[in-house]
Coordinates of C-alpha atoms and ligand atoms in Angstrom, one line a residue:
M52 CA 94.1 11.1 84.7
H53 CA 91.3 8.9 85.9
P54 CA 89.8 6.7 83.2
P55 CA 86.2 5.7 83.0
K56 CA 85.2 2.9 85.4
S57 CA 82.8 0.1 85.0
A58 CA 80.5 -1.3 87.8
L59 CA 83.1 -4.0 88.4
V60 CA 85.9 -1.5 88.8
I61 CA 84.1 0.7 91.2
A62 CA 83.1 -2.2 93.5
L63 CA 84.3 0.0 96.4
L64 CA 82.1 -1.4 99.1
G65 CA 84.9 -3.0 100.9
V66 CA 84.9 -3.7 104.6
I67 CA 86.3 -1.7 107.4
F68 CA 86.4 -2.6 111.1
A69 CA 87.1 -0.7 114.3
V70 CA 87.4 -2.5 117.6
V71 CA 84.8 -3.4 120.2
P72 CA 86.0 -3.9 123.8
A73 CA 85.8 -7.4 125.2
E74 CA 82.4 -7.9 126.9
Q75 CA 83.2 -11.2 128.4
V76 CA 86.7 -12.3 129.1
W77 CA 86.1 -16.0 129.7
G78 CA 83.8 -16.9 126.9
A79 CA 82.3 -15.8 123.7
T80 CA 79.7 -13.1 123.6
P81 CA 76.4 -14.9 122.9
V82 CA 74.5 -14.1 119.8
T83 CA 70.8 -14.7 119.5
C84 CA 67.9 -13.6 117.3
S85 CA 67.2 -10.8 119.8
S86 CA 70.7 -9.5 120.4
P87 CA 71.3 -6.1 118.8
T88 CA 71.5 -5.9 115.1
S89 CA 73.8 -3.6 113.1
A90 CA 72.7 -0.2 112.0
R91 CA 72.4 -1.6 108.5
P92 CA 70.4 -4.9 108.6
Q93 CA 71.7 -7.4 106.1
A94 CA 70.4 -10.7 104.7
T95 CA 73.3 -12.5 106.5
E96 CA 75.0 -11.3 109.7
Y97 CA 78.3 -12.8 110.8
F98 CA 79.7 -12.5 114.3
V99 CA 83.1 -13.8 115.0
S100 CA 84.2 -14.0 118.7
L101 CA 88.0 -14.0 119.4
A102 CA 87.5 -15.0 123.1
D103 CA 89.2 -18.4 122.7
R104 CA 92.5 -17.2 121.3
S105 CA 94.7 -19.4 123.3
R106 CA 93.1 -22.5 121.8
H107 CA 93.1 -20.9 118.3
L108 CA 89.3 -21.3 118.2
A109 CA 87.1 -18.7 116.6
H110 CA 83.5 -18.9 117.6
V111 CA 81.3 -18.0 114.6
S112 CA 77.6 -17.1 114.8
I113 CA 75.6 -16.6 111.6
R114 CA 72.3 -14.9 111.9
F115 CA 69.6 -15.0 109.2
P116 CA 67.1 -12.3 110.4
Q117 CA 64.6 -12.9 107.6
T118 CA 64.2 -16.5 106.8
T119 CA 62.0 -19.5 107.0
G120 CA 62.2 -23.0 105.6
A121 CA 65.4 -24.8 104.6
I122 CA 68.8 -23.2 104.7
A123 CA 71.9 -24.9 103.3
L124 CA 75.3 -23.8 104.5
N125 CA 78.6 -24.5 102.8
M126 CA 82.1 -24.3 103.9
P127 CA 84.5 -23.6 101.0
A128 CA 86.8 -26.4 100.0
W129 CA 89.4 -23.9 98.6
N130 CA 90.0 -20.2 98.4
A131 CA 92.2 -18.1 96.1
L132 CA 95.1 -20.5 96.3
Y133 CA 94.6 -23.2 93.7
Q134 CA 94.7 -26.1 96.1
V135 CA 91.7 -28.0 97.6
R136 CA 92.2 -27.7 101.4
D137 CA 88.7 -28.7 102.7
F138 CA 88.3 -26.0 105.4
A139 CA 85.4 -28.0 106.8
A140 CA 88.0 -30.2 108.5
N141 CA 88.5 -27.3 111.0
V142 CA 84.8 -26.9 111.8
E143 CA 83.4 -28.3 115.0
N144 CA 80.1 -28.4 117.0
V145 CA 77.7 -26.9 114.5
R146 CA 74.4 -26.0 116.1
A147 CA 71.4 -23.8 115.4
A148 CA 68.6 -22.0 117.3
D149 CA 65.4 -20.4 116.3
A150 CA 63.9 -17.0 117.2
S151 CA 62.9 -18.2 120.7
G152 CA 66.3 -19.6 121.4
R153 CA 65.2 -23.2 121.0
Q154 CA 67.8 -25.6 119.4
I155 CA 66.8 -26.7 115.9
P156 CA 68.2 -29.8 114.2
V157 CA 71.4 -29.5 112.0
V158 CA 72.0 -32.1 109.4
Q159 CA 75.4 -32.5 107.9
S160 CA 74.5 -33.5 104.3
K161 CA 77.9 -33.5 102.7
T162 CA 81.5 -33.1 103.7
S163 CA 81.2 -29.3 103.5
E164 CA 77.4 -28.8 103.7
W165 CA 75.0 -28.5 106.6
E166 CA 71.2 -28.0 106.5
I167 CA 68.7 -26.5 108.9
T168 CA 65.0 -25.9 108.7
T169 CA 63.8 -22.8 110.5
P170 CA 60.2 -22.5 111.7
G171 CA 60.3 -18.8 112.4
R172 CA 61.6 -15.6 110.8
C173 CA 65.1 -15.8 112.3
A174 CA 67.7 -18.4 112.8
V175 CA 71.2 -18.4 114.3
V176 CA 73.8 -21.0 113.3
E177 CA 76.9 -21.4 115.4
Y178 CA 80.1 -23.3 115.2
D179 CA 83.7 -23.2 116.4
I180 CA 86.6 -23.3 113.9
H181 CA 90.2 -24.1 114.6
L182 CA 92.5 -21.5 112.9
D183 CA 96.2 -21.9 113.2
S184 CA 97.8 -21.7 109.7
G185 CA 99.8 -18.5 109.3
G186 CA 100.7 -16.7 106.2
P187 CA 98.8 -15.1 103.4
F188 CA 97.0 -18.3 102.4
G189 CA 96.0 -19.2 105.9
S190 CA 93.9 -18.0 108.8
Q191 CA 95.2 -17.7 112.3
L192 CA 93.8 -16.8 115.7
G193 CA 96.3 -16.6 118.6
N194 CA 97.4 -14.6 121.5
D195 CA 99.5 -12.3 119.4
H196 CA 97.2 -11.6 116.5
G197 CA 94.4 -12.7 114.3
F198 CA 94.5 -13.0 110.5
F199 CA 91.5 -14.1 108.6
N200 CA 90.8 -15.1 105.1
W201 CA 87.1 -15.2 105.5
A202 CA 86.4 -18.0 103.1
M203 CA 88.4 -20.2 105.5
V204 CA 86.3 -19.1 108.4
L205 CA 82.8 -18.4 107.3
M206 CA 80.2 -20.7 105.9
Y207 CA 77.9 -19.3 103.2
S208 CA 74.4 -20.0 102.2
P209 CA 74.2 -20.4 98.3
A210 CA 70.9 -18.6 98.5
T211 CA 72.3 -15.5 100.2
R212 CA 75.8 -15.6 98.8
P213 CA 75.1 -12.8 96.3
Q214 CA 73.3 -10.6 98.9
G215 CA 74.6 -8.0 101.3
M216 CA 76.2 -9.2 104.5
S217 CA 77.7 -7.7 107.6
I218 CA 80.4 -9.0 109.9
Q219 CA 81.2 -8.0 113.4
L220 CA 84.2 -9.0 115.5
L221 CA 83.5 -9.7 119.2
D222 CA 85.7 -10.2 122.2
V223 CA 88.7 -8.4 120.7
P224 CA 91.3 -7.8 123.5
A225 CA 91.3 -4.2 124.7
T226 CA 95.1 -4.0 124.1
W227 CA 94.5 -4.5 120.4
G228 CA 93.8 -0.8 120.0
L229 CA 91.6 1.0 117.6
H230 CA 94.1 1.2 114.7
D231 CA 95.3 -2.3 115.3
L232 CA 92.5 -3.8 113.3
H233 CA 92.6 -3.3 109.6
I234 CA 90.9 -4.8 106.7
M235 CA 91.3 -4.4 103.0
G236 CA 88.6 -2.6 101.3
A237 CA 87.8 0.8 99.9
A238 CA 85.0 2.1 102.1
P239 CA 86.0 5.5 103.4
A240 CA 87.3 5.2 106.9
G241 CA 84.9 6.5 109.5
K242 CA 81.8 6.0 107.5
V243 CA 81.3 2.5 108.7
E244 CA 79.9 1.7 112.1
Q245 CA 82.4 0.7 114.7
S246 CA 83.4 -3.0 114.6
I247 CA 81.0 -3.8 111.8
G248 CA 82.1 -4.4 108.2
V249 CA 79.6 -4.5 105.4
A250 CA 80.2 -6.4 102.1
R251 CA 77.9 -6.5 99.1
N252 CA 78.2 -10.2 98.8
Y253 CA 80.2 -13.2 100.1
D254 CA 82.7 -13.1 97.3
E255 CA 83.6 -9.5 98.3
L256 CA 83.9 -10.5 101.9
A257 CA 86.1 -13.5 101.0
D258 CA 88.4 -11.0 99.1
S259 CA 88.8 -8.8 102.2
P260 CA 91.0 -10.5 104.7
A261 CA 91.4 -8.9 108.1
E262 CA 94.3 -8.4 110.4
V263 CA 93.7 -7.8 114.1
G264 CA 96.4 -7.5 116.7
V265 CA 99.4 -5.2 117.5
F266 CA 101.1 -4.0 114.4
Q267 CA 102.9 -1.1 112.8
R268 CA 101.0 1.0 110.3
S269 CA 101.9 3.8 108.0
D270 CA 99.9 5.5 105.3
F271 CA 100.8 7.6 102.3
Q272 CA 99.1 9.5 99.5
Q273 CA 100.1 9.1 95.9
D274 CA 98.5 9.8 92.5
G275 CA 95.3 10.6 94.3
A276 CA 95.1 7.4 96.3
T277 CA 95.7 6.4 99.9
Y278 CA 98.0 3.5 100.5
H279 CA 98.2 1.7 103.9
I280 CA 101.2 -0.4 105.0
V281 CA 100.4 -2.7 107.9
V282 CA 103.2 -4.9 109.3
H283 CA 102.8 -7.7 111.8
G284 CA 106.4 -8.4 112.8
D285 CA 109.4 -7.3 114.9
P286 CA 110.1 -3.6 114.1
H287 CA 113.8 -4.4 114.5
D288 CA 113.8 -6.8 111.6
Y289 CA 113.1 -4.2 108.9
D290 CA 113.6 -0.6 108.0
A291 CA 110.1 0.9 107.8
G292 CA 111.2 3.9 105.9
K293 CA 112.9 1.8 103.3
L294 CA 109.8 -0.4 103.0
Q295 CA 107.6 2.5 102.3
E296 CA 110.0 4.0 99.8
Q297 CA 110.1 0.7 98.0
V298 CA 106.3 0.4 98.0
R299 CA 105.9 4.0 96.7
K300 CA 108.2 3.3 93.8
I301 CA 106.3 0.2 92.8
T302 CA 102.8 1.7 93.1
H303 CA 103.6 4.8 91.1
A304 CA 105.4 2.8 88.4
A305 CA 102.4 0.4 88.0
V306 CA 99.6 3.1 88.1
E307 CA 101.5 5.1 85.5
W308 CA 102.3 2.0 83.3
M309 CA 98.6 1.0 83.3
A310 CA 97.3 4.6 83.0
D311 CA 94.7 3.4 85.5
R312 CA 93.9 3.5 89.2
P313 CA 90.8 1.5 89.9
F314 CA 90.8 2.1 93.7
D315 CA 91.0 4.9 96.1
E316 CA 92.6 2.9 98.9
Y317 CA 94.9 0.0 98.8
T318 CA 96.6 -2.0 101.6
F319 CA 99.9 -3.8 101.8
L320 CA 99.6 -6.2 104.7
Y321 CA 103.0 -7.7 105.7
H322 CA 103.7 -10.6 108.0
F323 CA 107.4 -10.9 108.9
P324 CA 107.6 -14.0 111.0
R325 CA 110.9 -15.5 112.2
G326 CA 112.3 -18.6 110.6
H327 CA 110.0 -19.2 107.8
G328 CA 107.6 -17.7 105.3
A329 CA 107.4 -16.6 101.8
G330 CA 104.6 -15.8 99.5
G331 CA 101.8 -13.4 98.8
M332 CA 98.1 -13.4 98.1
E333 CA 96.4 -10.8 95.9
H334 CA 93.1 -9.0 96.6
A335 CA 91.2 -6.4 94.7
Y336 CA 92.1 -3.7 97.3
G337 CA 95.2 -5.0 98.9
T338 CA 97.6 -7.9 99.3
A339 CA 98.8 -10.0 102.2
I340 CA 102.5 -10.8 102.0
E341 CA 104.7 -13.0 104.2
S342 CA 108.5 -12.9 104.3
N343 CA 111.0 -14.3 106.7
G344 CA 111.8 -11.5 109.2
E345 CA 115.4 -12.5 109.8
R346 CA 116.3 -12.4 106.1
L347 CA 115.0 -8.8 105.8
H348 CA 118.2 -7.7 107.5
S349 CA 120.3 -8.7 104.5
S350 CA 117.9 -7.7 101.7
M351 CA 114.4 -6.2 101.2
M352 CA 114.5 -7.2 97.6
P353 CA 112.5 -10.4 98.0
V354 CA 109.7 -8.3 99.6
A355 CA 109.9 -5.8 96.7
S356 CA 109.5 -8.6 94.2
V357 CA 106.5 -10.1 95.8
S358 CA 105.0 -6.6 96.4
A359 CA 105.3 -5.7 92.7
H360 CA 103.8 -9.1 91.6
E361 CA 100.8 -8.8 94.0
F362 CA 100.2 -5.2 93.2
F363 CA 100.0 -5.9 89.5
H364 CA 97.5 -8.6 90.3
L365 CA 95.0 -5.9 91.2
W366 CA 94.6 -5.6 87.4
N367 CA 95.7 -9.0 86.1
V368 CA 93.5 -11.7 87.7
K369 CA 91.4 -9.5 90.0
R370 CA 89.9 -7.3 87.3
I371 CA 91.4 -8.7 84.1
R372 CA 89.7 -11.9 85.0
P373 CA 89.8 -15.2 83.1
Q374 CA 86.5 -16.7 82.2
S375 CA 87.4 -20.1 83.5
L376 CA 87.6 -18.7 87.1
E377 CA 84.1 -17.1 87.0
P378 CA 81.9 -17.5 88.9
V379 CA 84.0 -19.0 91.7
D380 CA 83.0 -22.5 92.7
Y381 CA 84.1 -22.8 96.3
Q382 CA 83.1 -26.5 96.5
Q383 CA 85.5 -27.9 94.0
A384 CA 88.7 -27.4 91.9
M385 CA 88.1 -25.2 88.8
D386 CA 89.7 -26.2 85.5
T387 CA 91.6 -23.2 84.1
R388 CA 94.2 -23.0 81.3
A389 CA 94.8 -19.3 82.0
L390 CA 97.2 -19.3 85.0
W391 CA 100.3 -19.0 82.8
F392 CA 98.9 -15.6 81.9
S393 CA 97.2 -14.6 85.2
E394 CA 100.2 -15.7 87.3
G395 CA 103.2 -16.0 85.0
V396 CA 102.8 -12.8 83.0
T397 CA 102.0 -11.0 86.2
S398 CA 105.6 -12.0 87.2
T399 CA 106.9 -10.7 83.8
V400 CA 105.3 -7.3 84.6
G401 CA 106.3 -7.4 88.3
D402 CA 110.0 -7.6 87.4
M403 CA 109.6 -5.1 84.6
L404 CA 108.0 -2.7 87.1
L405 CA 111.0 -3.1 89.5
A406 CA 113.3 -2.1 86.7
R407 CA 111.0 0.8 85.8
A408 CA 110.9 1.9 89.4
G409 CA 114.7 1.8 89.6
L410 CA 114.8 -1.1 92.1
L411 CA 116.6 -3.3 89.6
D412 CA 119.3 -2.1 87.2
D413 CA 119.3 -3.4 83.6
Q414 CA 121.9 -6.1 84.3
Q415 CA 120.0 -7.4 87.4
Y416 CA 116.8 -7.5 85.3
M417 CA 118.5 -9.5 82.6
N418 CA 120.0 -11.9 85.2
R419 CA 116.5 -12.6 86.4
V420 CA 115.3 -13.3 82.8
A421 CA 118.2 -15.7 82.4
A422 CA 117.4 -17.4 85.7
E423 CA 113.8 -18.0 84.6
I424 CA 115.0 -19.5 81.3
N425 CA 117.4 -21.7 83.2
E426 CA 114.7 -22.9 85.5
L427 CA 112.4 -23.8 82.6
Q428 CA 115.1 -25.4 80.4
S429 CA 116.4 -27.5 83.3
R430 CA 113.1 -29.2 83.9
P431 CA 112.8 -32.3 81.6
A432 CA 109.0 -31.9 81.7
H433 CA 109.2 -28.7 79.6
R434 CA 109.5 -31.0 76.6
W435 CA 106.0 -32.3 77.0
Q436 CA 103.9 -30.3 79.5
S437 CA 102.6 -27.0 78.0
A438 CA 101.9 -23.8 79.8
E439 CA 98.2 -24.4 79.5
E440 CA 98.5 -28.0 80.9
S441 CA 100.6 -26.7 83.8
S442 CA 97.8 -24.2 84.5
L443 CA 95.2 -27.0 84.5
D444 CA 97.3 -29.1 86.9
A445 CA 97.9 -26.2 89.4
W446 CA 95.7 -28.2 91.8
F447 CA 98.3 -30.9 92.1
E448 CA 101.0 -28.6 93.4
G449 CA 100.5 -29.7 97.0
D450 CA 102.1 -33.0 96.0
P451 CA 105.9 -33.0 96.1
H452 CA 106.2 -35.7 93.4
Y453 CA 104.1 -33.6 91.1
R454 CA 106.5 -30.7 91.6
S455 CA 109.6 -32.8 90.6
P456 CA 111.4 -31.5 87.4
Q457 CA 110.6 -34.7 85.6
R458 CA 106.8 -34.4 86.2
S459 CA 106.0 -30.8 85.8
I460 CA 106.9 -27.3 84.8
S461 CA 105.6 -24.2 86.7
Y462 CA 103.0 -22.0 85.0
Y463 CA 104.6 -19.1 87.0
N464 CA 108.0 -19.8 85.4
K465 CA 106.9 -20.7 81.8
G466 CA 104.3 -18.0 82.0
E467 CA 106.9 -15.4 82.9
V468 CA 109.1 -16.5 80.1
L469 CA 106.2 -16.5 77.7
G470 CA 105.3 -12.9 78.8
I471 CA 108.8 -11.8 78.0
L472 CA 108.7 -13.5 74.5
L473 CA 105.2 -12.2 73.8
D474 CA 106.4 -8.7 74.6
L475 CA 109.4 -9.1 72.3
R476 CA 107.2 -10.5 69.5
I477 CA 104.9 -7.5 69.7
R478 CA 107.9 -5.2 69.7
Q479 CA 109.5 -6.9 66.8
L480 CA 106.3 -6.8 64.7
K481 CA 105.7 -3.1 65.5
Q482 CA 109.4 -1.9 65.6
G483 CA 109.1 -1.2 69.3
R484 CA 106.1 1.1 69.0
K485 CA 103.8 -1.4 70.7
S486 CA 104.5 -3.7 73.6
L487 CA 103.1 -5.8 76.4
R488 CA 102.0 -2.5 78.0
D489 CA 99.5 -1.9 75.1
L490 CA 98.3 -5.5 75.5
F491 CA 97.5 -5.0 79.1
Q492 CA 95.9 -1.6 78.6
W493 CA 93.8 -3.1 75.8
M494 CA 92.6 -6.0 78.0
N495 CA 91.9 -3.6 80.8
E496 CA 89.7 -1.4 78.6
N497 CA 88.0 -4.3 76.8
Y498 CA 87.4 -6.6 79.7
A499 CA 88.0 -5.0 83.2
W500 CA 86.4 -1.7 82.5
K501 CA 83.4 -3.5 80.9
G502 CA 83.1 -5.9 83.8
R503 CA 83.4 -9.0 81.7
P504 CA 86.0 -11.8 82.0
F505 CA 88.3 -12.6 79.0
P506 CA 88.1 -16.0 77.2
D507 CA 91.4 -17.4 78.7
S508 CA 94.3 -17.8 76.2
D509 CA 92.1 -16.9 73.2
G510 CA 91.5 -13.5 74.8
V511 CA 95.2 -12.9 75.2
Q512 CA 95.8 -13.9 71.6
Q513 CA 93.0 -11.6 70.4
A514 CA 94.5 -8.7 72.3
A515 CA 98.0 -9.3 70.8
E516 CA 96.4 -9.5 67.3
S517 CA 94.3 -6.4 67.9
I518 CA 97.2 -4.2 68.8
T519 CA 99.6 -5.5 66.1
G520 CA 97.2 -6.3 63.3
Q521 CA 99.2 -9.6 62.9
S522 CA 98.4 -13.3 63.5
F523 CA 99.5 -14.9 66.8
V524 CA 98.0 -18.3 65.9
E525 CA 101.3 -20.0 65.7
F526 CA 102.7 -18.5 68.8
F527 CA 99.7 -19.6 70.9
H528 CA 99.5 -23.0 69.2
D529 CA 103.1 -23.9 69.6
Y530 CA 104.2 -22.2 72.8
V531 CA 101.1 -21.7 74.9
A532 CA 98.9 -24.7 74.1
G533 CA 101.9 -26.7 72.8
A534 CA 105.3 -27.5 74.3
R535 CA 107.5 -26.7 71.4
E536 CA 111.0 -25.4 72.3
L537 CA 110.8 -21.6 72.7
P538 CA 112.3 -19.5 69.9
Y539 CA 114.6 -17.5 72.2
N540 CA 117.2 -16.3 69.8
A541 CA 114.8 -15.3 67.1
L542 CA 113.0 -13.0 69.5
F543 CA 115.9 -11.8 71.7
A544 CA 117.7 -10.7 68.6
F545 CA 115.4 -7.7 68.5
V546 CA 117.1 -6.3 71.6
G547 CA 120.6 -7.6 70.6
L548 CA 120.6 -10.6 73.0
Q549 CA 121.0 -14.3 72.6
V550 CA 120.6 -17.3 74.9
A551 CA 123.9 -19.2 75.1
E552 CA 124.4 -22.6 76.7
T553 CA 127.3 -23.5 78.8
T554 CA 128.1 -26.2 81.3
V555 CA 129.1 -25.5 84.9
S556 CA 130.3 -27.7 87.7
A557 CA 128.0 -27.9 90.7
S558 CA 127.5 -30.1 93.7
T559 CA 124.4 -32.2 94.4
P560 CA 123.3 -34.1 97.5
G561 CA 121.5 -36.6 95.2
F562 CA 118.0 -35.1 95.6
T563 CA 116.0 -32.1 94.5
T564 CA 113.6 -30.1 96.6
S565 CA 110.7 -27.8 96.1
T566 CA 108.4 -25.9 98.6
N567 CA 104.7 -25.6 98.9
L568 CA 103.0 -22.5 100.4
G569 CA 106.3 -21.0 101.6
G570 CA 106.8 -24.0 103.9
Q571 CA 109.9 -26.1 104.4
P572 CA 111.5 -27.6 101.3
E573 CA 110.3 -31.1 100.5
V574 CA 112.2 -33.7 98.5
S575 CA 110.5 -33.9 95.1
A576 CA 113.0 -36.2 93.4
V577 CA 115.8 -38.6 94.4
D578 CA 118.6 -39.5 92.0
V579 CA 118.9 -43.2 91.2
N580 CA 122.0 -44.9 92.7
S581 CA 122.8 -41.8 94.7
E582 CA 124.1 -41.7 98.2
A583 CA 120.9 -39.9 99.2
Q584 CA 118.9 -42.9 97.9
R585 CA 121.1 -45.3 99.8
A586 CA 120.6 -43.2 102.9
G587 CA 116.8 -43.7 102.5
V588 CA 115.9 -40.1 101.5
T589 CA 112.4 -40.4 99.9
I590 CA 110.0 -38.0 98.0
G591 CA 108.0 -36.0 100.5
D592 CA 110.8 -35.9 103.2
R593 CA 111.0 -32.3 104.6
I594 CA 114.5 -30.8 104.8
V595 CA 114.6 -29.2 108.2
A596 CA 118.2 -28.0 108.5
V597 CA 121.6 -28.2 106.7
D598 CA 124.6 -28.2 109.0
G599 CA 122.4 -27.0 111.8
N600 CA 121.0 -24.0 109.8
P601 CA 117.3 -23.9 109.1
A602 CA 116.7 -24.9 105.4
T603 CA 115.0 -22.5 103.1
A604 CA 113.5 -22.7 99.6
A605 CA 117.0 -21.9 98.3
V606 CA 118.5 -25.1 99.7
D607 CA 119.2 -26.7 96.3
D608 CA 121.1 -23.6 95.1
Q609 CA 123.1 -23.4 98.4
L610 CA 124.2 -27.0 98.2
A611 CA 125.1 -26.6 94.5
R612 CA 127.7 -24.0 95.6
V613 CA 129.4 -26.2 98.2
R614 CA 132.7 -27.8 97.2
P615 CA 132.2 -31.3 95.6
G616 CA 133.3 -34.0 98.0
A617 CA 132.3 -32.1 101.1
T618 CA 130.1 -33.8 103.6
V619 CA 127.0 -32.0 104.9
K620 CA 124.7 -32.9 107.8
I621 CA 121.1 -32.9 106.7
S622 CA 118.2 -33.1 109.1
L623 CA 115.0 -34.5 107.6
S624 CA 111.5 -35.1 108.9
N625 CA 108.6 -37.1 107.8
R626 CA 105.6 -38.8 109.4
R627 CA 107.9 -41.3 111.2
G628 CA 109.9 -38.5 112.8
Q629 CA 113.1 -36.6 112.4
R630 CA 116.5 -37.8 111.7
T631 CA 119.9 -36.4 110.7
I632 CA 122.1 -38.0 108.0
K633 CA 125.5 -37.2 106.6
L634 CA 125.8 -37.0 102.9
K635 CA 128.9 -36.5 100.7
L636 CA 128.1 -34.1 97.9
T637 CA 129.1 -35.2 94.4
G638 CA 130.2 -33.0 91.6
N639 CA 128.4 -32.9 88.3
Q640 CA 128.2 -30.9 85.2
Q641 CA 125.0 -28.8 84.8
Q642 CA 123.6 -27.2 81.7
M643 CA 123.4 -23.4 82.2
Y644 CA 121.8 -20.8 80.0
L645 CA 123.1 -17.2 79.8
L646 CA 121.6 -14.2 78.3
Q647 CA 124.4 -12.4 76.4
D648 CA 125.0 -9.8 73.7
T649 CA 124.8 -11.0 70.1
P650 CA 128.1 -10.7 68.3
S651 CA 127.3 -7.2 67.2
V652 CA 124.7 -5.0 68.8
S653 CA 123.5 -1.9 66.9
A654 CA 122.5 1.4 68.5
E655 CA 119.0 0.6 67.5
Q656 CA 119.0 -2.7 69.3
R657 CA 120.4 -1.0 72.4
A658 CA 117.5 1.5 72.3
H659 CA 115.0 -1.4 71.9
R660 CA 116.6 -3.1 74.8
V661 CA 116.3 -0.2 77.2
A662 CA 112.7 0.3 76.2
W663 CA 112.0 -3.4 76.6
I664 CA 113.5 -3.6 80.1
H665 CA 111.6 -0.6 81.3
G666 CA 108.3 -1.5 79.6
D667 CA 108.3 1.6 77.4
D668 CA 106.9 2.0 73.9
E669 CA 109.4 3.7 71.6
N670 CA 108.7 6.9 69.7
G671 CA 105.6 7.6 71.8
S672 CA 102.4 5.8 70.9
E673 CA 101.4 5.0 67.4
P674 CA 98.4 7.0 66.2
Ligands
LIG1758 ZN1 100.4 -14.3 91.8

């Protein structure tokens, strides 16, 4: 059944492109006030020429057909990912012309702001922008493809940001055929003019990244919606049939779990590059996901995990939207205490959906829960940094020292654990008849469908209290706003489980790593008096390879499993260059947390456990 939809939820005016053949091979197609306009005139018209692909330079023209006086133009400093990246650094040669083609002065007034004054009715602002960062958080133009997160590419005028805008790609290679260009959005295919996308406002455009190039595409229908799977990667690296089967299971499980489908079309855009890559970015009508192509041969599970997380985001964060992130301020970091919920609890549900979809069995699911508990408990910072503080400090995550276990916890990790405990607390209070599922459906109906954001943690607390009729003041005070040790055993007892501590022997190279944006692992902590310290390993060094094999985000775990006393060759790089050192691994005892059965488990507890793992309410819904 299709539930009622609010204005926010039916914001379907996405953007769809087709392809225009290249008009000029050697340079960008010129755009002036008198060059043809789209069939649907808009307050702002963007033209993006892909002519200079080999230099990774996009040529952007912005035409304001109906304007006089001063226009301010801003380049966002950040987009979607909670890190200030100052996209203006990639902008060059900003210039402007009036209706007669005469150059008009451009004044750069701030790092990310330019001003022009137009004498006539029309003005065209032009600039070039260097785009060569791959992955879902980046934008890239090259000889093999283009991928654009538009907030990294297009300046906006604060005055016209809320108004309609069009975008047209120019100088697209003819070999990038008609179906080789796809953008997320929900406008019915074929109803939009060739090569021109239309968005209701800049924010909607920024949420509709585009892929152009040569890629594989498959579509399927399910539960009344059309899903697109678009892959830029080597077809030999993955099994397309298996990928679609996995996606189908996830989308059906989620739509059914939420009893809602606020879209008619949704796109999974996958980049499967060789040698690197991990991560995903959510959008209202799709997601962009990157995964290392070589590793897909051994397992598609990491792709399933990210896909489930990103797909659930279409509700949690895109439509169930925290107040602190609205309206988006593209010019500076935004303080929010809600990411533990918007990201972490999205992971809770993502894994639960995998179990519900049959992609994880019960034991695999519980192993994942135990791994999250381990991750949290092993970080000394969990004793003093709360989930809300970690959310606020999301903007520091680009800094390897900040990511060290002594300095920070992750709002993803603690949020995921809190989501599990919140679910168990609701189940315990309602004898399994209510759960996290009811909380999300309540928030969907009370915020998303009504088109209003929720008041951060207070809104989640209010939802939990509304569906249980019980107070959650302590839970939120102690565990969300506070850093009190989590009451694992009191809550896991409901499903006949307990958290047990044990010590295991492991190897360590004397340093700890973490990764940012799916890049190479970076050293985020060095043990005092370790061989690594004596060998000059410092925070921020990137681990390139271990024994000649490219290092991945899992390098710490891999080294922990090597025999103590073994010597490994580690290649590091930093600003001064690359070097290879030999390090003898030392053995140490590590604290480890296991999720295991309580001494006796009743049939009732087993039934609770099965319902909990699969996100079900027991005995149907309470009246
Ligand atoms: Zn996320």
